[in-house]
Coordinates of C-alpha atoms in Angstrom, one line a residue:
X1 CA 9.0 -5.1 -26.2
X2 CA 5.8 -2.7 -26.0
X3 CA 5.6 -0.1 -23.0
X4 CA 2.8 1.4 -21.4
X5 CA 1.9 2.5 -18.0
X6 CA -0.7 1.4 -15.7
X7 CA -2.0 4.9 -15.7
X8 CA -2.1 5.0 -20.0
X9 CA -4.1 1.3 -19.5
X10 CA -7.0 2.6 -17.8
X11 CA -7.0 5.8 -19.9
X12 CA -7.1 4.2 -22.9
X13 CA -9.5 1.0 -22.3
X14 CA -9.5 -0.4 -25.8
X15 CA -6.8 -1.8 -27.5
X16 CA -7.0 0.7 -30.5
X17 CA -6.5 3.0 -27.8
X18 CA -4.0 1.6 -25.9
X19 CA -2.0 1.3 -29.1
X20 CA -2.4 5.1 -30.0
X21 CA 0.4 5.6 -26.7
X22 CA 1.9 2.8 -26.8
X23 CA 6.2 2.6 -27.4
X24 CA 8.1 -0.2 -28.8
X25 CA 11.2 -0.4 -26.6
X26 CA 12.8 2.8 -25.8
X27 CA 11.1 4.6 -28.7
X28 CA 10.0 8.5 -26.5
X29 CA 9.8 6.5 -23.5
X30 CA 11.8 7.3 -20.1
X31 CA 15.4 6.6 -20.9
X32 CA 16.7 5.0 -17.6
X33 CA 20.5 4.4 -16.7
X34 CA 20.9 0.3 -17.2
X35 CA 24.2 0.7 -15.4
X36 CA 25.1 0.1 -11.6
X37 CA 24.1 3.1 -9.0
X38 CA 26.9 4.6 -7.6
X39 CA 27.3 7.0 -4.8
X40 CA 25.8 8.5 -1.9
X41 CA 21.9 8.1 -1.8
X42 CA 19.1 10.3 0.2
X43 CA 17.4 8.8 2.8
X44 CA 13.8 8.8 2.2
X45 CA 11.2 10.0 5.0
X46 CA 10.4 6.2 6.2
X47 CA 14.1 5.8 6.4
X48 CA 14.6 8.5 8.5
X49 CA 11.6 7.9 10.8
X50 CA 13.4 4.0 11.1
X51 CA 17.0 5.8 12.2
X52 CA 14.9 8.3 14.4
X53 CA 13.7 5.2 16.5
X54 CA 15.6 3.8 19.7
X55 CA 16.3 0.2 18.2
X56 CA 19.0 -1.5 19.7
X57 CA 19.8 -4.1 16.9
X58 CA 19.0 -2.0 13.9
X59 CA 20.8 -4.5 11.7
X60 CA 17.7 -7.0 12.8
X61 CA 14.8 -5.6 11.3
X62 CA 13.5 -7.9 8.6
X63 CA 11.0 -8.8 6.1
X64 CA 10.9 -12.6 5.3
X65 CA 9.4 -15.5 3.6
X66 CA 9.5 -18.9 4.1
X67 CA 8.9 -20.9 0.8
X68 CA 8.2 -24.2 -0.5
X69 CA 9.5 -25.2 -3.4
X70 CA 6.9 -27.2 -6.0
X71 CA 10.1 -29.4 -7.3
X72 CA 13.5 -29.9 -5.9
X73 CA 15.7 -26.5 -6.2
X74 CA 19.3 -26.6 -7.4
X75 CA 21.7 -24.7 -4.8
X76 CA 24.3 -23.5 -7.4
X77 CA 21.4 -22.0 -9.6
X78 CA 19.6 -20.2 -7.1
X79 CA 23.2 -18.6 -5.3
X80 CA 23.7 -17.2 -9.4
X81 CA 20.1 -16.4 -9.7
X82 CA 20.1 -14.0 -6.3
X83 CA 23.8 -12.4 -7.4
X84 CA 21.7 -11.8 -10.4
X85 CA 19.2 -10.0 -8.5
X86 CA 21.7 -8.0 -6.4
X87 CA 23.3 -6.8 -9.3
X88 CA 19.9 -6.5 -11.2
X89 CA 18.4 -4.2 -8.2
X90 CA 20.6 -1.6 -7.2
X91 CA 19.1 -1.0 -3.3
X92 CA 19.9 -4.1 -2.5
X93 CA 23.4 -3.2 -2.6
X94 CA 23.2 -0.1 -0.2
X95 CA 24.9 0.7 3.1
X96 CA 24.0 2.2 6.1
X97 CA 26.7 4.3 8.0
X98 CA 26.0 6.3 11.1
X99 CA 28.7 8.8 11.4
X100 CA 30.8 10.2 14.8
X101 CA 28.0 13.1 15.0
X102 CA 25.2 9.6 14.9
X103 CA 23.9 11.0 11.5
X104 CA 22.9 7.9 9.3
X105 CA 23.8 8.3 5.7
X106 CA 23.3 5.8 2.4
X107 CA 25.6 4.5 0.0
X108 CA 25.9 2.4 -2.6
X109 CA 28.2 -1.0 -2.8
X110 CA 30.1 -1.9 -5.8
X111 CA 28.9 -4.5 -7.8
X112 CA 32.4 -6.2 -7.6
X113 CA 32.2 -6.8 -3.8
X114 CA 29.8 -10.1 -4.5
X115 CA 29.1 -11.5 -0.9
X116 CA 27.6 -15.3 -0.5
X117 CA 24.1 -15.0 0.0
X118 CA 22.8 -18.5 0.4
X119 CA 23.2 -20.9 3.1
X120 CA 22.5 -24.7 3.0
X121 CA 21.4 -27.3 5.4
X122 CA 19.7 -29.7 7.0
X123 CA 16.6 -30.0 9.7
X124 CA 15.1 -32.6 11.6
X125 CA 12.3 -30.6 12.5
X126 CA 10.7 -27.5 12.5
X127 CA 12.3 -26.3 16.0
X128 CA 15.7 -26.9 14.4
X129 CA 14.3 -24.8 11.0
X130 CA 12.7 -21.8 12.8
X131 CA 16.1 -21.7 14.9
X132 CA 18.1 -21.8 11.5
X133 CA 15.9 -18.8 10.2
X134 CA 16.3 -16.9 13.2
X135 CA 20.1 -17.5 13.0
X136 CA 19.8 -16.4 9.2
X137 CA 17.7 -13.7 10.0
X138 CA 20.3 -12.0 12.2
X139 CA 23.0 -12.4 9.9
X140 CA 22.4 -9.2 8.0
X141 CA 25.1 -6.1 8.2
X142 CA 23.4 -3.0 7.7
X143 CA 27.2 -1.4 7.1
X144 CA 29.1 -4.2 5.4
X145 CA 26.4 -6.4 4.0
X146 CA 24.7 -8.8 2.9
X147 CA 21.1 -6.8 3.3
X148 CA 19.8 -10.0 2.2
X149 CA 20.4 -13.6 3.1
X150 CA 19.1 -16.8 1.5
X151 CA 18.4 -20.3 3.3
X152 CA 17.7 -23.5 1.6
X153 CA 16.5 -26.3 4.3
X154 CA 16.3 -29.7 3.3
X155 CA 13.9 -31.3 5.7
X156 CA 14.0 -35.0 7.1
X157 CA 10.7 -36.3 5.0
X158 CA 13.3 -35.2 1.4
X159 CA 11.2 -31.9 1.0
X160 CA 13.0 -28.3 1.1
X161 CA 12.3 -25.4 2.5
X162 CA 13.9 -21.5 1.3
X163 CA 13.9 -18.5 3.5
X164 CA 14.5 -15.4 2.3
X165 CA 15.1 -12.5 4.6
X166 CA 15.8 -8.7 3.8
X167 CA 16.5 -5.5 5.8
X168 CA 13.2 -3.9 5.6
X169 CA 15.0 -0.7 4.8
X170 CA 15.8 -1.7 1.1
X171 CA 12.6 -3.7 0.5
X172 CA 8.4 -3.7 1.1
X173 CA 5.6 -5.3 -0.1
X174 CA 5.6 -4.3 -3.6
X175 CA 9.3 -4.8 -4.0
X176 CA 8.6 -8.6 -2.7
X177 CA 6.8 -8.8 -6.0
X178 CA 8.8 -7.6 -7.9
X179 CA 11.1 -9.7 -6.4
X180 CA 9.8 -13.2 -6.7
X181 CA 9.0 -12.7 -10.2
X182 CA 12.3 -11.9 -11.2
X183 CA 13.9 -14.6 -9.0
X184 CA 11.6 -17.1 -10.9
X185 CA 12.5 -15.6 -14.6
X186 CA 16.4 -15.8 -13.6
X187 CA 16.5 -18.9 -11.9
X188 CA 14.3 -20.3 -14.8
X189 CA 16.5 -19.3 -17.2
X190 CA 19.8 -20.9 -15.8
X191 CA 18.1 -24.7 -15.9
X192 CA 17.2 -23.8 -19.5
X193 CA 21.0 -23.1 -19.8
X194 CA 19.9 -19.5 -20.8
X195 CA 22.0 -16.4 -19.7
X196 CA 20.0 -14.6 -17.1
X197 CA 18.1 -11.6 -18.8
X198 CA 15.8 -9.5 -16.8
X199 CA 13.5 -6.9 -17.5
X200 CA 14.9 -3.3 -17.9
X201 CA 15.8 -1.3 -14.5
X202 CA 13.1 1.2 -13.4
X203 CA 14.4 4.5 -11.7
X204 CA 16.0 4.3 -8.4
X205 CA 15.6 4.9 -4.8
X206 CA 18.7 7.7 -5.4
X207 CA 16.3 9.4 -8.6
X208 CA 13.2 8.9 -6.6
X209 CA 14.7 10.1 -3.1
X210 CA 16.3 13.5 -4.7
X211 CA 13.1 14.4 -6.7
X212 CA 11.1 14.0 -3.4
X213 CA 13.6 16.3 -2.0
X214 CA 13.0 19.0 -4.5
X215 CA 9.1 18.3 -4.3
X216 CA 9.2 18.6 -0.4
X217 CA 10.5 22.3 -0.7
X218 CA 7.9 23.5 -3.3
X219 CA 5.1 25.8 -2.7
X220 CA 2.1 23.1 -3.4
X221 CA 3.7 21.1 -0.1
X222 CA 4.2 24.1 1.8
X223 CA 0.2 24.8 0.7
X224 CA 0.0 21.4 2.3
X225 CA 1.4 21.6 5.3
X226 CA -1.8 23.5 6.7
X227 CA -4.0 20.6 5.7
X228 CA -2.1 18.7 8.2
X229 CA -2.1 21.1 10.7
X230 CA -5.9 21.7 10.7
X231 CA -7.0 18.0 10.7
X232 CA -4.5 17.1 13.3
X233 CA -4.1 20.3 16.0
X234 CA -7.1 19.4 18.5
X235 CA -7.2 15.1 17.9
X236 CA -7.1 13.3 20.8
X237 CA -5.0 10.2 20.2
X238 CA -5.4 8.7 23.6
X239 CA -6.6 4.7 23.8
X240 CA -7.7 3.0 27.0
X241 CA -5.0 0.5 28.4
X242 CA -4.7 -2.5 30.8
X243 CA -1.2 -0.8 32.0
X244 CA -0.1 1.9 30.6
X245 CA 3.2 1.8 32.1
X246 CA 3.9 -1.7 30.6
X247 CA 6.8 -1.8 27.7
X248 CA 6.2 -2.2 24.0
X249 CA 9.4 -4.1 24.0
X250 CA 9.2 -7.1 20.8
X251 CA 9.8 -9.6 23.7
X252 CA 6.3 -9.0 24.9
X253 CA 4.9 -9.0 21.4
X254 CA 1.4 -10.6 20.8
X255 CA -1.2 -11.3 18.4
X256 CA -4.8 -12.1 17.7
X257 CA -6.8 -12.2 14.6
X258 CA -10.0 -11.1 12.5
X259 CA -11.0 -13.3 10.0
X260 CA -14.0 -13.0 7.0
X261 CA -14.3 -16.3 5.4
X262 CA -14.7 -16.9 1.6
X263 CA -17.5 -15.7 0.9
X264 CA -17.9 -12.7 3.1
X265 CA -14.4 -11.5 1.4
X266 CA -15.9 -12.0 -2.0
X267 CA -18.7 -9.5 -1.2
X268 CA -16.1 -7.2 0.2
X269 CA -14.1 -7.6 -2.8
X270 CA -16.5 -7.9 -5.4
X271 CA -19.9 -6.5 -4.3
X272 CA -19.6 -3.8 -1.3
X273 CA -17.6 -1.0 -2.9
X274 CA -20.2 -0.6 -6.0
X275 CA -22.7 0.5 -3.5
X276 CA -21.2 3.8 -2.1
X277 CA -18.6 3.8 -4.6
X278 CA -15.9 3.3 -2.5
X279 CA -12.2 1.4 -1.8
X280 CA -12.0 -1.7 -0.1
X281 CA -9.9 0.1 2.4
X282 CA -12.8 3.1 3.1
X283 CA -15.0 -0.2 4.3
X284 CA -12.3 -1.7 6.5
X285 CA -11.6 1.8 8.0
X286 CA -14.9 2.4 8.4
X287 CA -15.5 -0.7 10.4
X288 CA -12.8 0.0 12.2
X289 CA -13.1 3.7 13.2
X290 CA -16.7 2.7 14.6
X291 CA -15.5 0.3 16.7
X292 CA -12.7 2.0 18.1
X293 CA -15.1 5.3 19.0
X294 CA -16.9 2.8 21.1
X295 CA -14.3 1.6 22.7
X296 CA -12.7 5.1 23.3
X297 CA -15.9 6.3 23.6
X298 CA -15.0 9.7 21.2
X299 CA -16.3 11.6 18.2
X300 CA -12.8 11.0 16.6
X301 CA -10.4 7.9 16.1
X302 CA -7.0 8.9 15.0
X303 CA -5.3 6.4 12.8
X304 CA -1.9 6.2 11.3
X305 CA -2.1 4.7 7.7
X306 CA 0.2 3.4 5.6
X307 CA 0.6 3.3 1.7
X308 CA 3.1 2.4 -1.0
X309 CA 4.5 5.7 -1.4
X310 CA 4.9 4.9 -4.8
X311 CA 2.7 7.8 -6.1
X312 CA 2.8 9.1 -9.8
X313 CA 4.3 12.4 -8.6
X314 CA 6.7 13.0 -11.5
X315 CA 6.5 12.4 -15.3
X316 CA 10.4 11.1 -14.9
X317 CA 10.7 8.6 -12.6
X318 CA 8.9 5.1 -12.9
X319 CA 9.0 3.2 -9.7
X320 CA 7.4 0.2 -11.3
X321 CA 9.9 -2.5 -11.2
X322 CA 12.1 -0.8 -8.4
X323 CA 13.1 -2.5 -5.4
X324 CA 13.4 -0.2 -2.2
X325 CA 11.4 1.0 1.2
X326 CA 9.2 3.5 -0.4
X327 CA 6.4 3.3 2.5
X328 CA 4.1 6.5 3.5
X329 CA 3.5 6.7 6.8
X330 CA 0.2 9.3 7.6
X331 CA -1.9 10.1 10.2
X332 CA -5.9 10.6 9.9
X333 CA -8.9 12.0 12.1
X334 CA -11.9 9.7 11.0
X335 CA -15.1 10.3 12.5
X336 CA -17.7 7.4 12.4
X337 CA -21.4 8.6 12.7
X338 CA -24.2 6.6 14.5
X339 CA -25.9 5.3 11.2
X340 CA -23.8 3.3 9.2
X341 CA -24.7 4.5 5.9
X342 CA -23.6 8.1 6.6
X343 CA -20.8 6.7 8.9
X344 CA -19.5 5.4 5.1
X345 CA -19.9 8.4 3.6
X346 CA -17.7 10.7 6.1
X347 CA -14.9 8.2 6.3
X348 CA -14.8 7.8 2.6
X349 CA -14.8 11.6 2.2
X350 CA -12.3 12.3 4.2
X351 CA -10.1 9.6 3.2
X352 CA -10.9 11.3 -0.1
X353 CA -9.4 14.6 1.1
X354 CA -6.1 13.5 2.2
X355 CA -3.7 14.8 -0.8
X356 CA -2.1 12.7 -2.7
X357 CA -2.6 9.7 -0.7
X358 CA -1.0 10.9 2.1
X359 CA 2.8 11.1 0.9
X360 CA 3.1 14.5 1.6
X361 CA 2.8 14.5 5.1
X362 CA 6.3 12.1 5.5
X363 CA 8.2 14.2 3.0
X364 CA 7.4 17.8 4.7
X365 CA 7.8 16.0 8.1
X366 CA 11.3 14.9 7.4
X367 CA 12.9 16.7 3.9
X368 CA 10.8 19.9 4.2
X369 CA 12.3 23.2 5.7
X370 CA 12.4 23.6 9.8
X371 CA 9.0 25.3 9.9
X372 CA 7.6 22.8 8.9
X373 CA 9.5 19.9 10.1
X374 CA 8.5 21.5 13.6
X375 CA 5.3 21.8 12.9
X376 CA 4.2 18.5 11.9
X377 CA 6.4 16.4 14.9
X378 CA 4.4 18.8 17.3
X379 CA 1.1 17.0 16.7
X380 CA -0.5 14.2 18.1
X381 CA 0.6 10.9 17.0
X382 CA -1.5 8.2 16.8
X383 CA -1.4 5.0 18.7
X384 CA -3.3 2.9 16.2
X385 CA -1.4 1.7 12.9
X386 CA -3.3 0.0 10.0
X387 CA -2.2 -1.1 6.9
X388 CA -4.2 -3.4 4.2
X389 CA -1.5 -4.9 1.9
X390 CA -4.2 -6.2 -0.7
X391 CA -4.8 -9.7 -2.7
X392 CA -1.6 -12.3 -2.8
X393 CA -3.9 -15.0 -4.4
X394 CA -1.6 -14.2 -7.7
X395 CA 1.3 -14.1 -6.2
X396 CA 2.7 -17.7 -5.6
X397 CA 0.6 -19.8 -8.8
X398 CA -2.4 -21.4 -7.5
X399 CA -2.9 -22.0 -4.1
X400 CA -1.5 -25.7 -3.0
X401 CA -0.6 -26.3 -6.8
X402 CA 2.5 -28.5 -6.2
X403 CA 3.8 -28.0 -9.3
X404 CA 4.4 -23.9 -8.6
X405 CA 7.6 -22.6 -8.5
X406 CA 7.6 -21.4 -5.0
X407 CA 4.3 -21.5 -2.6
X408 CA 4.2 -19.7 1.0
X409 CA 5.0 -22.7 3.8
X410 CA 3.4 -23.5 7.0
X411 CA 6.3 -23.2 9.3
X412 CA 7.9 -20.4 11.0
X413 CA 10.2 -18.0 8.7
X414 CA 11.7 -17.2 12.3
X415 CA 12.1 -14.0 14.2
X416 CA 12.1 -10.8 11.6
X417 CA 13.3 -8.5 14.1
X418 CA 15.0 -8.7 17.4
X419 CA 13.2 -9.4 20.6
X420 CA 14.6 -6.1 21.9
X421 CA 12.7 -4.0 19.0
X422 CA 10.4 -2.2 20.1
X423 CA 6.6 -2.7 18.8
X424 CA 6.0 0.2 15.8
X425 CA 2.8 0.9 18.0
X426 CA 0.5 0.2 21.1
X427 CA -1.9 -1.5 18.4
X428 CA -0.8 -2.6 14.7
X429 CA -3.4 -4.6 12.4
X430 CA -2.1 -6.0 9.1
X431 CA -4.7 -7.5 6.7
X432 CA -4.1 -9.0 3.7
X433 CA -6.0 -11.9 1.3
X434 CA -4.6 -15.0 0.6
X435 CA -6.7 -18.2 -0.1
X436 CA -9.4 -16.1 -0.8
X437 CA -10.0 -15.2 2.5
X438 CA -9.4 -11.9 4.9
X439 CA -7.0 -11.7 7.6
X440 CA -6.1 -9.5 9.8
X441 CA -3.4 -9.9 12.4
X442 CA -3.9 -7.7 15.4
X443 CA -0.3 -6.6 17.3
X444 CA 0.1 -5.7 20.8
X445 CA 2.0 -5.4 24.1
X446 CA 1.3 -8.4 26.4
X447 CA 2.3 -5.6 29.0
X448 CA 0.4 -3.1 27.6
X449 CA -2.8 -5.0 27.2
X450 CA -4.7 -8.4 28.3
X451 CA -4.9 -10.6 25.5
X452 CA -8.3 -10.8 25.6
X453 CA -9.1 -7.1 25.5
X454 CA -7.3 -7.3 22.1
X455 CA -9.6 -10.3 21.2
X456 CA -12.7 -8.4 22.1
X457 CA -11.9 -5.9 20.0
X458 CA -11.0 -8.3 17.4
X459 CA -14.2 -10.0 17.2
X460 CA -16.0 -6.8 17.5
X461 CA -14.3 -5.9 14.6
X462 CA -15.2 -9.1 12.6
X463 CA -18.9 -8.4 13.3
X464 CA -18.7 -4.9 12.5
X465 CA -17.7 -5.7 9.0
X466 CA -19.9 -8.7 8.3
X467 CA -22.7 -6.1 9.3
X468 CA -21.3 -3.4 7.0
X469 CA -20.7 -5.6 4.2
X470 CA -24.2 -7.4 4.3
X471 CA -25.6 -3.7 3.9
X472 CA -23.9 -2.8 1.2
X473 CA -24.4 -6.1 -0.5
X474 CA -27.9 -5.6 0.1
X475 CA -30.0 -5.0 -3.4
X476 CA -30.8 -0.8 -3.8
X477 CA -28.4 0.4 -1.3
X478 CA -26.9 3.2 -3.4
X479 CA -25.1 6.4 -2.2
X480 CA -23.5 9.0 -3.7
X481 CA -20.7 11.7 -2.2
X482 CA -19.0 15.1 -3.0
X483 CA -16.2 13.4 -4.0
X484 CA -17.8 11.3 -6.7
X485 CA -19.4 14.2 -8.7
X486 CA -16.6 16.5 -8.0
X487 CA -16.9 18.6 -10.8
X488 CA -20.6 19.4 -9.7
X489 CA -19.6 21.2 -6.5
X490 CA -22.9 19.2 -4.5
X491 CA -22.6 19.1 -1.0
X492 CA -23.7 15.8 0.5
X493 CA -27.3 17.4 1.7
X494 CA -28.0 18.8 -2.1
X495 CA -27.1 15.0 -3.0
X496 CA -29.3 13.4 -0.8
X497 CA -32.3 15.5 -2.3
X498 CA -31.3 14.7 -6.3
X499 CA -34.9 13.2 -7.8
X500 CA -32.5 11.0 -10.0
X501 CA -31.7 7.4 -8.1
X502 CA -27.8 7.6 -6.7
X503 CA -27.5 3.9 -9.2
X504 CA -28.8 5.7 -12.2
X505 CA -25.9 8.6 -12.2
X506 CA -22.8 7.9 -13.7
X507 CA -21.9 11.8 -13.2
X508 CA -22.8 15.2 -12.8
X509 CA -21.4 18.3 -14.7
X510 CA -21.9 22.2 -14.2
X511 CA -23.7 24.0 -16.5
X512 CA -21.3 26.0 -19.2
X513 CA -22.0 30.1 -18.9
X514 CA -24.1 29.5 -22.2
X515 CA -26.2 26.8 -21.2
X516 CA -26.6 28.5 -18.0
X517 CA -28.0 31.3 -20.1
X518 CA -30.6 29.0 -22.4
X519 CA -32.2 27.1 -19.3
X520 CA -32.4 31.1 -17.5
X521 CA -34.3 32.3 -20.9
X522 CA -36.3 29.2 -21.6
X523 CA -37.2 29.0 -18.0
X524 CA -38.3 33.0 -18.0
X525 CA -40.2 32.5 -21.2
X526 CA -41.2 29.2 -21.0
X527 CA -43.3 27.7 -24.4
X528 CA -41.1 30.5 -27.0
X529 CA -39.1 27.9 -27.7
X530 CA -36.7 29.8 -28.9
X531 CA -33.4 27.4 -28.4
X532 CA -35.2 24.9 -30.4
X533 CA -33.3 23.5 -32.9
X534 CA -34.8 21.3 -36.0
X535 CA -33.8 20.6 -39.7
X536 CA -36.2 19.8 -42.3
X537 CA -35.1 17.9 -45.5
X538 CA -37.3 16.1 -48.5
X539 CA -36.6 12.3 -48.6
X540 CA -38.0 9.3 -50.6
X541 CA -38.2 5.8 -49.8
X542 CA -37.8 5.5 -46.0
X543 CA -38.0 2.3 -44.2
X544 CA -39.5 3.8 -41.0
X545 CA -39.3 0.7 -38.8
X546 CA -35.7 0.7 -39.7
X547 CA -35.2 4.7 -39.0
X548 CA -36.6 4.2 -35.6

């Protein structure tokens, strides 16, 4: 029943002062409509860029999981506990409609149109239970609903399996999450013979999607907009290909993998960034910009990132516990020097500069005015998509602990999308850690690209990063950057030169006006000491030792 923010916890890092901002319920907090969403809905700039896309089975575009289940699940519980969810998160009761003129537009269902979600039955293998999911997984309606569809599979050996698949337009990878916890609390609740209560609503895709409308007009994004331009108008986003005339159709879709055992992902984790200060993702870009510049053999690498989109932009919307497709989708010019230390420091600098983490650039490219709408789908795009979702240790209970509520399963969740979709790029890499471990999955064309050009790179990659993060791991590799003293107004030369060790500076400040002053007078007449300050008072019985 106390509320804070993430933002307020690492503010305030005690618990004193923590408490000093802390509400109990509602008490001056946001005051956020419990009730059902209603009406028509925005579509945000990742929905739009999805709609903008030639996909011929739109309704088949999926995120899923396949789960197994630490103890046997109970069907009737788990149909009420989903309802519960449907009802609970509002997006997951939108519909898509593209009108006669082919304009897509969003719009809430009514709670009382309850659809069954979850399907039952029985596999004798995993053939029949990745055909099952696939069969689920094009059962969604992007018009009429369900936009999410539940499978429990009880398997020959007893055990069961439960797939659950959403449109990727109402859900991403925080919203999963969010999800699982919730489904856990509700169906947890019902075998307790407990009425499901969740956690209060957080604003909605409808709140979030008109405020970014209003932002997208205003004159610090139209500021923006020449950031965008600059760092984008002469990139070169061409990539060498096997054929470059072969389709990126899903039917031709292939991958191959980089992966950092244990204890190379602890370092990344848990070592690496102290040195130059930086993100987990400025070392995995890194790594990668420098082997791509060597395979492209250019200055540049163009890469289009992707973030959460979930950025603190206004004081009256909290996204926290909101289901919904919030992704930003950006584009960057890294440039990866010959030295790896300074290659580090570029990259991070001007991964640094991107504003606000990039959701800008989707917001002016698809709610902003003509101008700039124009503008920004005039320059290059990039051919390269990367996207590091993060740690999912926490996400399941502990590892292969059987007694977990639901654990990720070894067998195929089926096909998310249709074999007709098209591939989002010529190369996407996903990485994420799970088991302790990095993994990154590298997508492709088969008709685009040999598999083993893809695997080259792959393993290129892998090396790359165990070479970047033994060097940062290494003891006195210290480096400092503009962006970490930025008050300072250093460039990265004047840093280079400071007498003071890079570890032994927390920060650097400007001098006020009047200390500028002292140091000008006590450096011009140097022994007056005339901004010496002392105070002299009579004392009696001092224990010295214990003044010092």
């Amino acid at each position: 029943g106390i509320g804070f923010t993430p933002k307020e916890l690492f503010q305030h890092q005690t618990v004193q002062g923590l408490a000093s901002v802390a509400k109990r319920g509602e008490e001056g907090g946001l005051r956020i409509d419990q009730g059902p969403v209603t009406g028509e809905a925005l579509l945000l700039p990742i929905h739009q860029s999805f709609f903008e896309e030639d996909i011929p089975q739109r309704h088949h575009w999926n995120q899923a999981l396949l789960l197994k289940p630490g103890r046997a699940l109970n069907a009737e519980y788990l149909e009420q506990a989903i309802q519960a969810l449907v009802v609970h998160h509002d997006a997951l009761r939108l519909s898509f409609i593209q009108d006669a003129n082919q304009v897509w537009t969003a719009h809430y269902r009514p709670v009382s149109e309850q659809q069954p979600i979850l399907w039952q039955s029985s596999v004798q293998n995993e053939a029949q239970l990745e055909a099952l999911c696939t069969e689920a997984q094009g059962s969604l309606n992007l018009q009429d609903g369900p936009l999410i569809r539940a499978v429990l599979a009880s398997l020959a050996d007893g055990s069961q399996r439960l797939l659950l698949a959403i449109h990727h337009l109402v859900v991403d990878g925080v919203s999963w999450r969010i999800l699982m916890e919730d489904l856990q609390t509700a169906y947890g609740q019902l075998t307790s013979a407990q009425a499901i209560k969740l956690p209060a609503k957080t604003s909605s895709t409808k709140a979030w999607a008109e405020h970014l409308q209003t932002y997208a007009n205003s004159e610090v994004l139209q500021q923006e907009l020449g950031y965008w331009k600059d760092q984008l108008a002469d990139a070169n986003a061409d990539l060498p290909c096997d054929n470059s005339a072969g389709s990126l159709q899903g039917l031709y879709a292939a991958s191959v993998h980089t992966h950092l055992d244990q204890a190379y992902t602890r370092q990344l984790l848990q070592q690496a960034p102290a040195a130059y200060r930086t993100q987990v993702n400025d070392l995995l870009l890194t790594a990668l910009a420098r082997v791509i510049a060597r395979w492209t053999q250019q200055d540049d690498v163009l890469i289009q990132l992707e973030g959460h989109g979930r950025e603190d932009l206004f004081e009256d919307i909290d996204l926290s516990r909101t289901l919904g497709w919030f992704t930003s989708v950006f584009p960057v010019k890294l440039s990866p020097q010959a030295e790896l230390p300074t290659s580090i420091k570029t990259i991070k600098e001007q991964l640094r500069a991107v504003p606000n983490k990039g959701i800008g650039f989707g917001a002016l490219r698809y709610l902003g005015g003509e101008t700039a709408k124009r503008a920004l789908s005039d320059l290059p795009e990039p051919r390269i998509t990367f996207n590091y979702l993060g740690q999912f240790d926490g996400s399941f209970g502990e590892g292969e602990n059987t007694s977990a509520f639901l654990i990720p399963a070894v067998e195929s969740s089926g096909a998310s999308q249709s074999a007709q979709t098209p591939l989002g790029n010529w190369l996407s890499i996903n990485g994420q850690v799970y088991g302790g471990e990095l993994r990154l999955d590298w997508s492709f064309s088969q008709e685009m690209y040999k598999e083993e050009t893809i695997q080259r790179l792959a393993q290129e990659y892998a090396e790359e990063l165990e070479a970047l993060i033994a060097h940062c791991a290494a003891k006195n590799t210290f480096g400092l950057t503009p962006s970490d003293v930025p008050l300072a107004g250093l460039s990265q030369p004047q840093l280079e030169v400071l007498p003071i060790p890079a570890q032994d500076i927390e920060d650097i400040y400007p001098l006020s006006p009047m200390q500028q002053g002292m140091l000008f007078h006590t450096l011009y007449a140097q022994g007056d000491g005339d901004y010496i300050n002392q105070m002299r008072v009579d004392v009696e019985g001092l224990d010295v030792e214990r003044f010092r």
